[in-house]
Coordinates of C-alpha atoms in Angstrom, one line a residue:
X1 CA -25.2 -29.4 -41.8
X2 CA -24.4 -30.5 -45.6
X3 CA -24.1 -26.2 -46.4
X4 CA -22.2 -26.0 -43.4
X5 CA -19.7 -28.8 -44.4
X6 CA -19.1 -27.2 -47.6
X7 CA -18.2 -23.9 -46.4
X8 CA -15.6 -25.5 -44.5
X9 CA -14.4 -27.6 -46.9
X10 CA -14.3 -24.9 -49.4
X11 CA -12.6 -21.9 -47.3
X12 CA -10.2 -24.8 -45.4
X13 CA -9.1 -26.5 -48.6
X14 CA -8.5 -23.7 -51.4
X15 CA -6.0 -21.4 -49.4
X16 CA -3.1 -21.1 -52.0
X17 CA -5.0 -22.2 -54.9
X18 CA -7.8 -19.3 -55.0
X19 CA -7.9 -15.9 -53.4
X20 CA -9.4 -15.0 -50.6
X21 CA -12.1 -13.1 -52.6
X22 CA -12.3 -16.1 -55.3
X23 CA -12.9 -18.4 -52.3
X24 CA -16.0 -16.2 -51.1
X25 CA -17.8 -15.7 -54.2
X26 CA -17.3 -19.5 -54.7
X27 CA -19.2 -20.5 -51.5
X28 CA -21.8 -18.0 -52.1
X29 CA -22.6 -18.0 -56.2
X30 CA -21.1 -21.8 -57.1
X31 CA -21.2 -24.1 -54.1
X32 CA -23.4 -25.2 -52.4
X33 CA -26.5 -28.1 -51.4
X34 CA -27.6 -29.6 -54.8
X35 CA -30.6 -30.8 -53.9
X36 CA -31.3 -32.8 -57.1
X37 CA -28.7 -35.2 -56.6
X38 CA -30.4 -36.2 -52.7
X39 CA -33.7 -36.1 -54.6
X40 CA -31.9 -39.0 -57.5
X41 CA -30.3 -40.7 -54.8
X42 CA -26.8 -40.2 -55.9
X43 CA -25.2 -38.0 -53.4
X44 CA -23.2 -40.2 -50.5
X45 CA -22.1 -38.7 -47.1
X46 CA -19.7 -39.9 -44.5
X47 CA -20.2 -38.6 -40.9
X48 CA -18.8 -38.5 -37.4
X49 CA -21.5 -38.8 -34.6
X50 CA -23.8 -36.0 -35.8
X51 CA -21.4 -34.3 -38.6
X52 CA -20.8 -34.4 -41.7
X53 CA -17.0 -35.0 -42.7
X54 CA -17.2 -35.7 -46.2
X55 CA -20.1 -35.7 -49.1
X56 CA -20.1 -36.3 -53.0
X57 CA -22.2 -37.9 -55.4
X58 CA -22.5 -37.9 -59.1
X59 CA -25.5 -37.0 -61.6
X60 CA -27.3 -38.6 -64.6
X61 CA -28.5 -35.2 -65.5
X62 CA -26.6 -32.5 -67.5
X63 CA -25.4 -30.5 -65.1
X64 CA -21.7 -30.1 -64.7
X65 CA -21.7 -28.2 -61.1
X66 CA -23.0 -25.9 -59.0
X67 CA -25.6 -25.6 -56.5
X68 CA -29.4 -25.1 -55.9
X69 CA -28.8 -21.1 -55.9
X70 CA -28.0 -21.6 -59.7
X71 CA -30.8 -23.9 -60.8
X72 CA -33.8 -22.2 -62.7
X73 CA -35.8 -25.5 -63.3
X74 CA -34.9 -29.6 -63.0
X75 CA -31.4 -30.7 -65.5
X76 CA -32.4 -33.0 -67.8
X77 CA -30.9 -36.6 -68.3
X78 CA -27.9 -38.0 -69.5
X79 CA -27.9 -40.3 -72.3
X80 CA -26.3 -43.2 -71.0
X81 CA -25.1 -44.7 -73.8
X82 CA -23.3 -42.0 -75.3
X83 CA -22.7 -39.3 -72.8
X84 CA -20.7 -39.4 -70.0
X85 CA -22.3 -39.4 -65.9
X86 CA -21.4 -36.4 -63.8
X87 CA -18.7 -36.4 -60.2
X88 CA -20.6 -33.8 -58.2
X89 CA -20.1 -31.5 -55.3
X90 CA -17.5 -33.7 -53.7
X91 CA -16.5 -31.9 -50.1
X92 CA -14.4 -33.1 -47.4
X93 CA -14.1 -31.1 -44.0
X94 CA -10.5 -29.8 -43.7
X95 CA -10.0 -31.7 -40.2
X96 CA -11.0 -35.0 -42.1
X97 CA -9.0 -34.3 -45.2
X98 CA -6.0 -37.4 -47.1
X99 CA -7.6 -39.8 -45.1
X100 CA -9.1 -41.7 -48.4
X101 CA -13.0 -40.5 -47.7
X102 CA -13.0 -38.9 -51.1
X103 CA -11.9 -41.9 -52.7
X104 CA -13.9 -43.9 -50.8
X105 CA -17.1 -41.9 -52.0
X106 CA -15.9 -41.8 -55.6
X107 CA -15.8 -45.7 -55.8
X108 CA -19.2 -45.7 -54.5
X109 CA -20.3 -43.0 -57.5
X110 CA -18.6 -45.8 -60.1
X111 CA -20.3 -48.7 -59.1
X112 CA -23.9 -46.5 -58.9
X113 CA -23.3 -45.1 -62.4
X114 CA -22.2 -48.7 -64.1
X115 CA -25.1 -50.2 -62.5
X116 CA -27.2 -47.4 -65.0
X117 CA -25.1 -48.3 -67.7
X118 CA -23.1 -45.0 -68.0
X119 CA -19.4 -46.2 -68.6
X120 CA -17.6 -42.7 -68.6
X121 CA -17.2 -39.9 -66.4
X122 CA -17.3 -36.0 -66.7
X123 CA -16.3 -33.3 -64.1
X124 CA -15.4 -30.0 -63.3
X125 CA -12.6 -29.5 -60.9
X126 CA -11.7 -27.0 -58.6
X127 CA -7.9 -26.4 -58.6
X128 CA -7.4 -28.2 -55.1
X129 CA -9.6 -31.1 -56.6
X130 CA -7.2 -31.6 -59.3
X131 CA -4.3 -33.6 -57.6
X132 CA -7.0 -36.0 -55.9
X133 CA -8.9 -36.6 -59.3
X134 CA -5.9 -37.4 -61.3
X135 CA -4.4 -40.1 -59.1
X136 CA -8.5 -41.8 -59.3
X137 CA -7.0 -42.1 -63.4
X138 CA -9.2 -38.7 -64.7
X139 CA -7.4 -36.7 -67.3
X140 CA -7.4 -33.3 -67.7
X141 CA -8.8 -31.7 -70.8
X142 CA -9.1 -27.7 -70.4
X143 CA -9.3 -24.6 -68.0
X144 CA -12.5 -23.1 -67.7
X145 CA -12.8 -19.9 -65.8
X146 CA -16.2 -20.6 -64.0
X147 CA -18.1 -17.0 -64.1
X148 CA -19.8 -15.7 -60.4
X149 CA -20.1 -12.3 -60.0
X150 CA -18.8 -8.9 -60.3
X151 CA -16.2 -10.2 -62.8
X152 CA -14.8 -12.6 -60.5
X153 CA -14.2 -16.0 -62.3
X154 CA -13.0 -19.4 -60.8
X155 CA -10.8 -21.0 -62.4
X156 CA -11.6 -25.0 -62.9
X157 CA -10.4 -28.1 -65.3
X158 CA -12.4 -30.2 -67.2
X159 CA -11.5 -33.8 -66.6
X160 CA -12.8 -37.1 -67.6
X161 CA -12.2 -41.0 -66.7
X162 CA -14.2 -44.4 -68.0
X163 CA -15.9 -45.9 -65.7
X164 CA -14.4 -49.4 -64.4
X165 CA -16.9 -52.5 -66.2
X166 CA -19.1 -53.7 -63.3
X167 CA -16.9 -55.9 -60.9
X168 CA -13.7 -55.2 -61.4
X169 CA -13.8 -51.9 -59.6
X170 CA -11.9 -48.8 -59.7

């Protein structure tokens, strides 16, 4: 259900942003089911009845994205108290999309990661991701063309935001 969910999201929400072809290599080389952030307890779904609409989580380990296809051996951890905790494989389904579940997942990521002490965050955004991260306060630092296969690249920003102390929120 959580692979399926990010096909969606990912085909649905990137028309005019990637190609058709960009948007294919991403589902099949860069997204997909991370299964080290359900193991660390830091990925958060919201669902409808039996489906999931919308899923993201963040990561005290050093990896910036991508999914279990990509992963040769377990990230290690973050330094809390001097490098910044991870946003992660955020996905919403198209049909559930502006209706504040991704902000209402990345609130829950802050007050998770400033309960470990970690009081900045780092991401890597897709090009649609971009609008909704800025207006959470992240700011954008560089374009990285994210390599997958054949030559094909996605392009992506690097963004970053502190973390709101604990109580006062985001």
């Amino acid at each position: 259900r959580l692979q399926a969910l990010i096909d969606q999201s990912a085909r649905g929400l990137s028309i005019g942003y990637y190609s058709p072809t960009q948007i294919e290599y991403a589902v099949r080389y860069t997204y997909g089911v991370d299964s080290q952030l359900i193991d660390d307890g830091t990925y958060f779904l919201v669902h409808q009845g039996d489906s999931f609409v919308a899923a993201g989580g963040w990561s005290k380990r050093r990896r910036l994205y991508g999914g279990d296809q990509a992963r040769t051996a377990p990230d290690p951890y973050l330094d809390p108290d001097g490098e910044p905790a991870g946003i992660r494989a955020f996905f919403v389904h198209p049909d559930w999309a502006r209706r504040g579940l991704a902000r209402r997942l990345f609130e829950a990521c802050e007050r998770a990661a400033g309960r470990e002490r970690f009081r900045s965050f780092e991401l890597m955004s897709t090009l649609p991701g971009v609008p909704l991260y800025a207006a959470l306060g992240f700011t954008s630092h560089e374009r990285v063309d994210v390599p997958m296969a054949d030559g094909i690249a996605l392009p992506c920003i690097r963004m970053t935001k502190c973390i709101a102390p604990p109580g006062e929120g985001g």
